[in-house]
Short mmCIF file of C-alpha atoms and ligand atoms in Angstrom, two decimals:
data_model
loop_
_atom_site.label_atom_id
_atom_site.label_comp_id
_atom_site.label_asym_id
_atom_site.label_seq_id
_atom_site.Cartn_x
_atom_site.Cartn_y
_atom_site.Cartn_z
CA MET A 1 -1.53 -23.98 24.02
CA GLY A 2 -3.01 -22.56 20.85
CA MET A 3 -6.49 -21.03 20.80
CA LYS A 4 -9.25 -21.83 18.34
CA LEU A 5 -9.71 -18.84 16.05
CA ALA A 6 -11.70 -18.06 12.92
CA VAL A 7 -10.87 -15.42 10.35
CA VAL A 8 -13.71 -14.47 8.02
CA GLY A 9 -12.51 -13.00 4.74
CA SER A 10 -9.39 -14.11 2.89
CA GLY A 11 -8.43 -10.79 1.31
CA TYR A 12 -5.12 -9.13 2.06
CA VAL A 13 -5.68 -8.61 5.77
CA GLY A 14 -7.58 -11.85 6.38
CA LEU A 15 -5.11 -14.06 4.59
CA VAL A 16 -2.06 -12.56 6.25
CA ALA A 17 -3.71 -12.42 9.68
CA GLY A 18 -4.90 -16.03 9.34
CA ALA A 19 -1.48 -17.33 8.33
CA CYS A 20 0.31 -15.30 11.01
CA LEU A 21 -2.09 -16.29 13.80
CA ALA A 22 -1.49 -19.94 12.86
CA GLU A 23 2.24 -19.19 12.89
CA LEU A 24 1.81 -18.03 16.51
CA GLY A 25 0.55 -21.52 17.35
CA HIS A 26 -3.23 -21.03 17.14
CA ASP A 27 -5.69 -23.28 15.29
CA VAL A 28 -7.08 -21.04 12.57
CA LEU A 29 -10.06 -21.62 10.32
CA LEU A 30 -10.03 -19.23 7.38
CA VAL A 31 -13.49 -18.68 5.91
CA ASP A 32 -14.43 -17.18 2.56
CA ASN A 33 -17.58 -17.51 0.49
CA ASP A 34 -15.76 -17.03 -2.83
CA PRO A 35 -15.54 -20.59 -4.22
CA ASP A 36 -12.75 -19.71 -6.69
CA LYS A 37 -10.58 -18.26 -3.95
CA MET A 38 -11.24 -21.22 -1.69
CA ALA A 39 -10.37 -23.66 -4.48
CA MET A 40 -7.13 -21.78 -5.08
CA LEU A 41 -6.18 -21.83 -1.40
CA LEU A 42 -7.02 -25.53 -1.13
CA ARG A 43 -4.71 -26.19 -4.08
CA GLY A 44 -1.98 -24.42 -2.12
CA GLU A 45 -2.01 -21.34 -4.38
CA ILE A 46 -1.87 -17.86 -2.93
CA PRO A 47 -3.88 -15.10 -4.61
CA ILE A 48 -1.49 -12.27 -3.61
CA HIS A 49 2.22 -11.63 -3.94
CA GLU A 50 3.58 -11.23 -0.43
CA GLN A 51 6.98 -12.04 1.02
CA HIS A 52 7.05 -14.98 3.51
CA LEU A 53 3.36 -15.76 2.96
CA PRO A 54 3.87 -18.90 0.85
CA GLU A 55 6.24 -20.31 3.47
CA LEU A 56 3.85 -19.53 6.33
CA MET A 57 0.83 -20.90 4.51
CA SER A 58 2.43 -24.17 3.56
CA ARG A 59 4.16 -24.72 6.91
CA ASN A 60 1.03 -24.09 8.96
CA ARG A 61 -1.22 -26.08 6.65
CA LEU A 62 1.11 -29.02 6.86
CA GLN A 63 1.13 -28.82 10.64
CA GLY A 64 -2.69 -28.69 10.61
CA ARG A 65 -2.95 -25.25 12.23
CA LEU A 66 -4.37 -23.49 9.18
CA ARG A 67 -7.57 -24.84 7.62
CA PHE A 68 -10.10 -23.43 5.19
CA ALA A 69 -13.89 -23.48 5.20
CA ASP A 70 -16.73 -21.88 3.33
CA SER A 71 -19.20 -22.04 6.17
CA ILE A 72 -19.41 -19.39 8.87
CA ALA A 73 -21.47 -21.79 10.96
CA ASP A 74 -18.55 -24.22 11.39
CA ALA A 75 -16.16 -21.39 12.09
CA VAL A 76 -18.33 -19.88 14.81
CA LYS A 77 -19.10 -23.18 16.48
CA SER A 78 -15.48 -24.23 16.69
CA SER A 79 -13.86 -20.89 17.65
CA SER A 80 -13.72 -18.66 20.68
CA VAL A 81 -12.56 -15.60 18.76
CA ILE A 82 -13.88 -14.63 15.32
CA PHE A 83 -12.00 -12.02 13.31
CA ILE A 84 -14.04 -10.15 10.69
CA ALA A 85 -11.64 -9.24 7.89
CA VAL A 86 -13.97 -8.77 4.93
CA GLY A 87 -13.64 -5.92 2.42
CA THR A 88 -15.01 -2.43 3.02
CA PRO A 89 -14.79 -0.93 -0.50
CA ALA A 90 -15.67 2.73 -1.01
CA LEU A 91 -19.18 3.65 -2.10
CA VAL A 92 -19.71 6.49 -4.60
CA ASN A 93 -19.93 9.07 -1.79
CA GLY A 94 -16.62 7.92 -0.31
CA ALA A 95 -18.22 6.10 2.61
CA PRO A 96 -17.05 2.52 3.12
CA ASP A 97 -19.52 -0.18 2.14
CA LEU A 98 -20.13 -1.97 5.43
CA SER A 99 -22.71 -4.39 4.08
CA TYR A 100 -20.20 -7.28 4.03
CA VAL A 101 -19.36 -6.64 7.68
CA GLU A 102 -23.07 -6.60 8.49
CA ALA A 103 -23.67 -9.83 6.57
CA VAL A 104 -20.90 -11.60 8.50
CA ALA A 105 -22.14 -10.26 11.85
CA SER A 106 -25.67 -11.46 11.21
CA ALA A 107 -24.45 -14.89 10.07
CA VAL A 108 -22.19 -15.18 13.12
CA ALA A 109 -25.08 -14.21 15.41
CA GLN A 110 -27.13 -17.17 14.29
CA HIS A 111 -24.54 -19.66 15.53
CA VAL A 112 -23.20 -18.08 18.72
CA GLY A 113 -23.55 -20.57 21.51
CA GLU A 114 -20.94 -20.15 24.19
CA PHE A 115 -19.36 -16.74 24.73
CA LYS A 116 -17.52 -15.43 21.63
CA VAL A 117 -15.38 -12.44 20.95
CA ILE A 118 -16.11 -10.81 17.61
CA VAL A 119 -13.05 -8.91 16.41
CA GLU A 120 -13.35 -6.04 13.99
CA LYS A 121 -10.19 -6.35 11.85
CA SER A 122 -11.45 -4.64 8.68
CA THR A 123 -10.88 -0.87 8.59
CA VAL A 124 -14.16 0.70 9.64
CA PRO A 125 -15.40 4.11 10.82
CA VAL A 126 -15.63 4.89 14.50
CA LEU A 127 -18.73 3.45 16.21
CA THR A 128 -18.99 0.50 13.81
CA HIS A 129 -18.52 -1.87 16.77
CA GLN A 130 -21.85 -0.62 18.15
CA GLU A 131 -23.59 -1.39 14.85
CA ILE A 132 -22.07 -4.87 14.80
CA GLY A 133 -23.38 -5.41 18.34
CA LYS A 134 -26.88 -4.28 17.33
CA VAL A 135 -26.92 -6.56 14.27
CA MET A 136 -25.80 -9.50 16.40
CA MET A 137 -28.67 -8.96 18.81
CA LEU A 138 -31.23 -8.37 16.05
CA ASN A 139 -30.20 -11.74 14.66
CA GLY A 140 -30.74 -13.57 17.88
CA ALA A 141 -27.44 -13.41 19.78
CA PRO A 142 -28.08 -12.59 23.47
CA ALA A 143 -26.09 -9.55 24.67
CA GLU A 144 -24.18 -11.64 27.21
CA SER A 145 -23.11 -14.20 24.57
CA PHE A 146 -20.58 -12.01 22.81
CA GLU A 147 -18.34 -8.97 22.97
CA VAL A 148 -17.23 -6.87 20.00
CA VAL A 149 -13.58 -5.81 20.08
CA SER A 150 -11.78 -3.51 17.66
CA ASN A 151 -8.30 -4.75 16.74
CA PRO A 152 -7.10 -2.60 13.84
CA GLU A 153 -4.37 -3.91 11.58
CA PHE A 154 -1.37 -1.77 10.60
CA LEU A 155 0.37 -4.06 8.11
CA ARG A 156 1.64 -2.71 4.81
CA GLU A 157 1.40 -4.59 1.55
CA GLY A 158 4.78 -5.92 0.51
CA THR A 159 5.93 -6.33 4.12
CA ALA A 160 2.64 -7.61 5.52
CA VAL A 161 3.90 -10.75 7.24
CA THR A 162 6.85 -9.00 8.85
CA ASP A 163 4.63 -6.10 9.93
CA PHE A 164 2.15 -8.49 11.53
CA LEU A 165 4.74 -10.53 13.38
CA PHE A 166 7.01 -7.62 14.35
CA PRO A 167 4.50 -4.83 15.05
CA ASP A 168 5.28 -1.41 16.55
CA ARG A 169 2.16 -1.81 18.66
CA ILE A 170 -0.96 -3.94 18.95
CA VAL A 171 -4.18 -2.04 19.61
CA VAL A 172 -7.07 -3.77 21.32
CA GLY A 173 -10.21 -1.68 21.67
CA ALA A 174 -12.31 -3.57 24.19
CA ASP A 175 -15.09 -2.23 26.35
CA GLY A 176 -15.22 -5.39 28.48
CA GLU A 177 -12.71 -7.45 30.46
CA ARG A 178 -13.29 -10.78 28.73
CA GLY A 179 -12.62 -9.45 25.24
CA ALA A 180 -9.41 -7.75 26.30
CA ALA A 181 -8.21 -10.87 28.14
CA LEU A 182 -8.82 -13.17 25.16
CA LEU A 183 -7.06 -10.81 22.74
CA ARG A 184 -4.11 -10.52 25.13
CA LYS A 185 -3.88 -14.30 24.97
CA VAL A 186 -4.06 -14.32 21.17
CA TYR A 187 -1.06 -11.98 20.91
CA GLU A 188 0.88 -13.34 23.89
CA PRO A 189 3.56 -15.06 21.72
CA LEU A 190 4.38 -11.60 20.31
CA THR A 191 4.09 -9.49 23.46
CA SER A 192 6.14 -11.95 25.52
CA GLY A 193 8.66 -12.36 22.72
CA ALA A 194 8.24 -16.17 22.79
CA TYR A 195 7.65 -16.31 19.03
CA TYR A 196 11.00 -14.64 18.30
CA SER A 197 13.00 -17.41 19.95
CA GLN A 198 11.45 -20.10 17.74
CA GLY A 199 13.83 -21.63 15.25
CA GLU A 200 11.46 -21.14 12.33
CA ALA A 201 10.52 -17.52 13.11
CA ILE A 202 10.46 -15.08 10.20
CA PRO A 203 13.66 -12.95 10.18
CA ARG A 204 13.48 -9.90 12.40
CA PRO A 205 13.57 -6.55 10.58
CA ALA A 206 16.51 -4.25 11.38
CA THR A 207 14.17 -1.56 12.77
CA PHE A 208 12.48 -3.87 15.29
CA CYS A 209 13.14 -2.81 18.88
CA GLY A 210 11.72 -5.69 20.86
CA PRO A 211 8.33 -7.13 21.73
CA ALA A 212 5.42 -4.88 20.89
CA ARG A 213 3.33 -3.01 23.42
CA LEU A 214 -0.28 -4.10 23.50
CA LEU A 215 -2.46 -1.06 24.11
CA VAL A 216 -5.91 -1.66 25.51
CA THR A 217 -8.27 1.19 24.72
CA SER A 218 -11.99 1.69 24.36
CA ALA A 219 -13.45 0.26 21.15
CA LYS A 220 -14.14 3.81 19.89
CA SER A 221 -10.57 4.92 20.47
CA ALA A 222 -9.20 1.86 18.66
CA GLU A 223 -11.39 2.58 15.64
CA LEU A 224 -10.18 6.18 15.64
CA ILE A 225 -6.55 5.11 16.00
CA LYS A 226 -6.73 3.26 12.67
CA HIS A 227 -8.21 6.11 10.64
CA ALA A 228 -6.06 8.70 12.41
CA SER A 229 -2.86 6.70 11.77
CA ASN A 230 -3.51 6.34 8.05
CA SER A 231 -4.55 9.97 7.73
CA PHE A 232 -1.43 11.13 9.54
CA LEU A 233 0.82 9.03 7.30
CA ALA A 234 -0.95 10.32 4.18
CA MET A 235 -0.52 13.84 5.53
CA LYS A 236 3.24 13.28 5.89
CA ILE A 237 3.39 12.20 2.24
CA SER A 238 1.36 15.14 0.94
CA PHE A 239 3.40 17.49 3.10
CA ILE A 240 6.72 16.29 1.74
CA ASN A 241 5.35 16.38 -1.80
CA ALA A 242 4.43 20.04 -1.29
CA ILE A 243 7.93 20.70 0.08
CA ALA A 244 9.42 18.89 -2.94
CA ASN A 245 7.50 21.21 -5.23
CA MET A 246 8.87 24.15 -3.30
CA CYS A 247 12.38 22.72 -3.69
CA GLU A 248 11.84 22.55 -7.45
CA ALA A 249 10.71 26.19 -7.47
CA VAL A 250 13.87 27.44 -5.78
CA GLY A 251 16.39 24.82 -6.94
CA ALA A 252 16.84 23.14 -3.55
CA ASP A 253 17.19 19.39 -3.03
CA VAL A 254 14.30 17.68 -1.23
CA GLN A 255 16.53 14.80 -0.17
CA GLU A 256 18.68 17.17 1.84
CA VAL A 257 15.58 18.84 3.23
CA CYS A 258 14.13 15.44 4.23
CA GLU A 259 17.32 14.53 6.02
CA GLY A 260 17.21 17.79 7.91
CA ILE A 261 13.56 17.45 8.86
CA GLY A 262 13.68 13.72 9.59
CA ALA A 263 16.67 14.06 11.94
CA ASP A 264 14.32 15.73 14.41
CA SER A 265 13.15 12.75 16.45
CA ARG A 266 9.77 14.44 16.93
CA ILE A 267 9.23 14.21 13.18
CA GLY A 268 11.18 11.12 12.12
CA GLU A 269 12.55 10.27 8.71
CA ARG A 270 10.03 7.61 7.64
CA PHE A 271 7.17 8.34 5.23
CA LEU A 272 8.91 11.44 3.96
CA ARG A 273 9.66 10.08 0.49
CA PRO A 274 8.34 12.46 -2.14
CA GLY A 275 6.90 11.04 -5.33
CA ILE A 276 3.78 10.91 -7.45
CA GLY A 277 1.44 10.69 -4.47
CA TYR A 278 0.07 7.88 -2.38
CA GLY A 279 -2.18 5.13 -3.77
CA GLY A 280 -3.30 1.66 -2.80
CA SER A 281 -6.43 0.22 -1.31
CA CYS A 282 -6.07 2.01 2.02
CA PHE A 283 -4.95 5.64 2.13
CA PRO A 284 -7.20 7.02 -0.64
CA LYS A 285 -10.25 5.18 0.72
CA ASP A 286 -9.53 5.84 4.39
CA LEU A 287 -8.95 9.56 3.89
CA LEU A 288 -12.35 9.91 2.19
CA ALA A 289 -14.01 7.83 4.89
CA PHE A 290 -12.38 9.78 7.72
CA ARG A 291 -13.42 13.07 6.13
CA LEU A 292 -17.02 11.82 6.12
CA VAL A 293 -16.77 10.78 9.76
CA ALA A 294 -15.62 14.31 10.61
CA GLU A 295 -18.51 15.78 8.62
CA GLU A 296 -20.99 13.51 10.35
CA CYS A 297 -19.61 14.71 13.68
CA GLY A 298 -20.27 18.26 12.48
CA LEU A 299 -16.56 19.05 12.53
CA GLU A 300 -14.37 21.13 10.21
CA PHE A 301 -11.34 18.99 9.33
CA GLY A 302 -10.13 20.90 6.27
CA LEU A 303 -6.65 19.44 6.67
CA LEU A 304 -7.92 16.14 5.25
CA ASN A 305 -9.21 17.97 2.17
CA GLU A 306 -5.82 19.53 1.62
CA VAL A 307 -4.05 16.18 1.96
CA ILE A 308 -6.35 14.67 -0.69
CA LYS A 309 -6.03 17.72 -2.98
CA LEU A 310 -2.25 17.76 -2.78
CA ASN A 311 -2.18 14.06 -3.60
CA GLU A 312 -4.26 14.52 -6.75
CA TYR A 313 -2.20 17.54 -7.72
CA GLN A 314 1.00 15.52 -7.50
CA ARG A 315 -0.11 13.14 -10.26
CA CYS A 316 -1.15 15.99 -12.56
CA ARG A 317 2.11 17.72 -11.87
CA PHE A 318 4.08 14.65 -12.89
CA VAL A 319 2.21 14.42 -16.20
CA ARG A 320 3.08 18.07 -16.73
CA LYS A 321 6.70 17.26 -15.98
CA VAL A 322 6.69 14.58 -18.68
CA ARG A 323 5.12 17.09 -21.04
CA SER A 324 7.78 19.63 -20.24
CA ALA A 325 10.58 17.16 -20.81
CA LEU A 326 9.22 15.86 -24.11
CA TRP A 327 7.51 19.00 -25.39
CA ASN A 328 4.76 17.14 -27.29
CA VAL A 329 3.63 13.92 -25.72
CA LYS A 330 1.45 13.03 -28.70
CA GLY A 331 3.16 10.48 -30.94
CA LYS A 332 6.06 9.91 -28.52
CA LYS A 333 6.99 6.45 -27.33
CA ILE A 334 7.27 6.39 -23.56
CA ALA A 335 8.65 3.49 -21.51
CA ALA A 336 6.70 3.38 -18.24
CA LEU A 337 8.44 1.40 -15.50
CA GLY A 338 6.05 0.43 -12.75
CA LEU A 339 2.34 -0.30 -12.50
CA ALA A 340 1.91 -1.34 -8.86
CA PHE A 341 0.93 1.38 -6.35
CA LYS A 342 4.30 0.82 -4.67
CA GLY A 343 7.24 -1.56 -4.94
CA GLY A 344 7.04 -5.05 -3.47
CA THR A 345 3.44 -5.75 -4.42
CA ASP A 346 1.39 -6.70 -7.48
CA ASP A 347 -1.52 -4.55 -6.29
CA ILE A 348 -2.61 -1.83 -8.72
CA ARG A 349 -5.62 -0.53 -6.79
CA GLU A 350 -5.65 3.30 -6.88
CA SER A 351 -2.15 3.14 -8.30
CA PRO A 352 -0.84 6.57 -9.28
CA ALA A 353 1.22 4.76 -11.93
CA ILE A 354 -1.92 3.55 -13.72
CA ALA A 355 -3.55 7.00 -13.53
CA ILE A 356 -0.44 8.63 -15.04
CA ILE A 357 -0.15 6.03 -17.81
CA GLN A 358 -3.81 6.57 -18.68
CA ALA A 359 -3.27 10.34 -18.80
CA LEU A 360 -0.27 9.90 -21.12
CA CYS A 361 -2.26 7.57 -23.39
CA ASN A 362 -5.09 10.09 -23.49
CA GLU A 363 -2.61 12.69 -24.71
CA GLY A 364 -1.66 10.42 -27.61
CA ALA A 365 1.55 8.86 -26.29
CA GLU A 366 2.47 5.32 -27.23
CA VAL A 367 3.17 3.80 -23.83
CA VAL A 368 5.15 0.59 -23.29
CA VAL A 369 4.80 -0.69 -19.74
CA TYR A 370 6.79 -3.02 -17.55
CA ASP A 371 6.40 -4.07 -13.93
CA PRO A 372 8.12 -7.02 -12.22
CA LYS A 373 4.88 -8.34 -10.65
CA ALA A 374 1.80 -6.32 -11.62
CA MET A 375 1.59 -6.94 -15.39
CA GLU A 376 -1.26 -9.45 -15.26
CA ARG A 377 -3.42 -7.31 -13.01
CA ALA A 378 -2.71 -4.19 -15.08
CA LYS A 379 -3.77 -5.95 -18.30
CA CYS A 380 -7.33 -6.12 -16.95
CA VAL A 381 -7.40 -2.33 -16.63
CA LEU A 382 -5.14 -1.02 -19.40
CA GLN A 383 -6.05 -3.74 -21.92
CA ASP A 384 -4.76 -2.86 -25.40
CA LYS A 385 -4.29 0.85 -24.65
CA VAL A 386 -0.58 0.16 -24.01
CA HIS A 387 2.14 -2.28 -25.12
CA TYR A 388 3.55 -4.77 -22.63
CA ALA A 389 7.30 -5.44 -22.38
CA SER A 390 8.98 -8.33 -20.64
CA SER A 391 11.79 -6.24 -19.16
CA ALA A 392 12.69 -2.63 -18.46
CA TYR A 393 15.27 -2.78 -21.28
CA GLU A 394 12.71 -4.03 -23.77
CA ALA A 395 10.31 -1.25 -22.72
CA CYS A 396 13.02 1.35 -23.31
CA ALA A 397 13.96 0.14 -26.80
CA GLY A 398 13.53 3.10 -29.11
CA ALA A 399 11.56 5.11 -26.53
CA HIS A 400 11.74 8.89 -26.41
CA ALA A 401 11.88 8.74 -22.62
CA MET A 402 11.75 6.40 -19.66
CA VAL A 403 9.44 7.28 -16.78
CA VAL A 404 9.68 5.58 -13.39
CA LEU A 405 6.34 5.21 -11.61
CA THR A 406 6.89 2.54 -8.95
CA ASP A 407 9.75 2.24 -6.48
CA TRP A 408 10.91 -1.29 -7.30
CA ARG A 409 14.45 -2.11 -6.21
CA GLU A 410 14.92 -3.78 -9.60
CA PHE A 411 14.63 -0.37 -11.26
CA ALA A 412 17.26 1.21 -9.01
CA GLU A 413 19.63 -1.60 -10.04
CA LEU A 414 19.18 -1.25 -13.81
CA ASP A 415 22.26 -1.13 -16.01
CA LEU A 416 22.09 2.52 -17.00
CA ALA A 417 24.52 2.13 -19.88
CA LEU A 418 22.12 -0.39 -21.42
CA ILE A 419 19.17 1.89 -20.77
CA ARG A 420 21.02 4.79 -22.38
CA ARG A 421 21.69 2.66 -25.46
CA ALA A 422 18.13 1.40 -25.65
CA LEU A 423 16.50 4.81 -25.44
CA ARG A 424 16.06 6.90 -28.57
CA HIS A 425 16.47 10.07 -26.48
CA PRO A 426 18.40 9.93 -23.21
CA ILE A 427 15.59 11.27 -21.04
CA VAL A 428 14.55 9.78 -17.71
CA ILE A 429 11.72 11.22 -15.64
CA ASP A 430 11.72 9.58 -12.25
CA GLY A 431 8.53 9.89 -10.20
CA ARG A 432 10.00 7.96 -7.27
CA ASN A 433 13.54 9.29 -6.97
CA VAL A 434 14.98 5.79 -7.32
CA PHE A 435 18.21 7.04 -8.91
CA ARG A 436 20.98 9.36 -7.75
CA ARG A 437 21.50 12.39 -9.97
CA GLU A 438 25.25 11.78 -10.32
CA GLN A 439 24.82 8.25 -11.66
CA MET A 440 22.37 9.49 -14.28
CA VAL A 441 24.71 12.24 -15.38
CA ALA A 442 27.58 9.76 -15.53
CA ALA A 443 25.45 7.48 -17.72
CA GLY A 444 24.80 10.35 -20.13
CA LEU A 445 21.16 10.68 -19.19
CA HIS A 446 19.09 13.79 -18.83
CA TYR A 447 17.38 13.29 -15.50
CA TYR A 448 14.22 14.81 -14.06
CA SER A 449 13.09 13.73 -10.60
CA ILE A 450 10.91 14.96 -7.76
CA GLY A 451 12.08 17.93 -5.71
CA ARG A 452 15.66 17.82 -6.99
CA PRO A 453 17.32 19.95 -9.64
CA THR A 454 17.25 18.53 -13.15
CA ALA A 455 20.55 16.88 -14.06
CA ALA A 456 22.05 16.97 -17.55
CA PRO A 457 25.21 15.26 -18.82
CA ALA A 458 28.17 17.64 -19.09
CA LYS A 459 28.99 16.73 -22.68
CA SER A 460 27.07 15.01 -25.41
CA SER A 461 27.64 11.35 -26.16
CA GLN A 462 26.57 9.32 -29.14
CA SER A 463 25.56 5.71 -29.28
CA ASP A 464 24.21 3.34 -31.86
CA GLY A 465 22.85 6.02 -34.10
CA GLN A 466 20.57 7.35 -31.40
CA ALA A 467 20.32 11.12 -31.05
CA THR A 468 23.23 12.87 -29.36
CA VAL A 469 22.55 14.69 -26.14
CA GLY A 470 23.23 17.96 -27.94
CA GLU A 471 20.64 17.17 -30.58
CA MET A 472 18.26 16.02 -27.97
CA LEU A 473 18.74 19.14 -25.90
CA LYS A 474 17.83 21.28 -28.88
CA GLU A 475 14.55 19.43 -29.07
CA MET A 476 13.81 19.80 -25.44
CA ARG A 477 12.12 22.72 -23.85
CA ALA A 478 13.28 23.92 -20.46
CA ILE A 479 11.17 22.48 -17.70
CA GLU A 480 8.10 24.60 -17.10
CA PRO A 481 8.19 27.01 -14.20
CA VAL A 482 6.50 25.54 -11.16
CA PRO A 483 2.93 26.77 -10.93
CA ASN A 484 1.53 28.24 -7.77
CA LEU A 485 0.07 25.47 -5.61
CA SER A 486 -3.20 27.27 -5.21
CA ALA A 487 -3.52 27.90 -8.95
C1 LIG B 1 -0.90 1.53 4.58
C2 LIG B 1 -0.29 1.78 5.96
O1 LIG B 1 1.10 2.09 5.84
C3 LIG B 1 -0.44 0.55 6.86
O2 LIG B 1 0.04 0.84 8.17
C4 LIG B 1 -1.92 0.18 6.94
O3 LIG B 1 -2.13 -0.98 7.71
C5 LIG B 1 -2.46 -0.06 5.54
O4 LIG B 1 -2.27 1.14 4.74
C6 LIG B 1 -3.93 -0.38 5.66
O5 LIG B 1 -4.70 0.48 6.13
O6 LIG B 1 -4.32 -1.54 5.43
P1 LIG B 1 -0.09 0.24 2.36
O7 LIG B 1 -1.29 0.86 1.71
O8 LIG B 1 0.17 -1.20 2.17
O9 LIG B 1 -0.16 0.48 3.96
O10 LIG B 1 1.18 0.99 1.80
P2 LIG B 1 2.20 2.12 2.30
O11 LIG B 1 3.54 1.55 2.39
O12 LIG B 1 1.69 2.83 3.47
O13 LIG B 1 2.16 3.09 1.01
C7 LIG B 1 0.96 3.76 0.63
C8 LIG B 1 1.25 4.69 -0.51
O14 LIG B 1 2.04 5.79 -0.09
C9 LIG B 1 2.02 4.05 -1.66
O15 LIG B 1 1.49 4.50 -2.89
C10 LIG B 1 3.44 4.55 -1.46
O16 LIG B 1 4.19 4.58 -2.64
C11 LIG B 1 3.18 5.94 -0.92
N1 LIG B 1 4.28 6.47 -0.09
C12 LIG B 1 4.63 5.88 1.07
C13 LIG B 1 4.94 7.62 -0.51
O17 LIG B 1 4.63 8.19 -1.58
N2 LIG B 1 5.94 8.13 0.27
C14 LIG B 1 6.30 7.55 1.45
O18 LIG B 1 7.22 8.08 2.11
C15 LIG B 1 5.63 6.40 1.85
#
């Protein structure tokens, strides 16, 4: 039988967790104090673009397992487990702002009656569970009336529902028996595999190897697992970006190098895609927060600094690559494909694409942008600094170059002959390696990518009065030599 659960906070994690927990058969009350968001959810609208979420939300609402409320009091009274999934945005010093977590904990404390488990779902620094416990008691909750458990979330935007329902592992950081037992029960449909035999279950991803392990650890260890996981993944990305730069310096191909490295099962092939650096609402923020935690512990963790530095460098390097390909950026029309921080989402928070577009605008380029999902959100940030196109082809019309900034599948499937005809100069600078070099050459495009040799068409071709490749090549400067990383 389903349990009575409350999820406080209907941001990315809260919304997905709420819908998925209802999908597992629990009665979920989703609480948020933002009246606009609540009104949207009550109308059946979903504030984020996420695969499977609309289906899960509507199915579980219809079946009465997913309800919404704006009052923490109701949620606490009617639930045995309360998940805190509110935002922890970065403060100016890089530390996460935990005031929303504190506000929820103190509100929850005032209504605790019978024993409750308070679950820390938001990403927080190690030892936050102790602070939550203190706040609960300061606000009148007797120590024996609750337990704080850390249950970090590892879902990715774009595949959030699938990640939640088909996890690699579930981490429960509980310092007491009751908390661990209740969380085991919450996730039982996943750990037993019962959910997967349901007719309506979300399709299983090809990489899924069976029911997840549920790891019970101390609350401190669970908190560290979250920050350490994100830092490790960010480190893999910065590492492969540095290797890609090395490949460019010597004319090697990073794709081949990745295959060679990734084939070692100790390393693995995932998260070794070079590009323009990581972005999003998690890695940049979590790396800064984890670095502060290390500092507060009096520890030297210089590796985190290097990961962050390499990530910033990668964006600058890409702008330099565009400059090298176009010679002068000022006055050139550039088609920028991609605004989201990665494909599959409309999220532009800390998006390297936005940072690069802003840098190009600042250098005097006329930038025309297109993204399949993130246009509306980007308009709030880029405003009238750029032009907005309704397709990749429209963005490329008359442009001196096309740059690819987000790894949308739609971009990899573009008709390159049409792109070639639309562009004024046949130059493509791909920050995500979405294309193969051979296909670009075959389409008559001059192709710059990350960590792979530049590819140029063998012979010039002419189309629709646009410049020939020969003419274009005369205008182009050779790509700049790769600067020393430490420079
Ligand atoms: C990340 C983690 O992958 C999740 O496990 C975690 O739960 C989440 O943060 C979080 O803490 O909430 P997410 O930010 O949604 O998830 O996105 P990722 O798929 O991890 O990508 C992050 C960034 O790294 C993107 O900008 C992406 O383009 C970039 N990336 C990723 C690369 O440049 N190369 C890669 O090989 C992989």
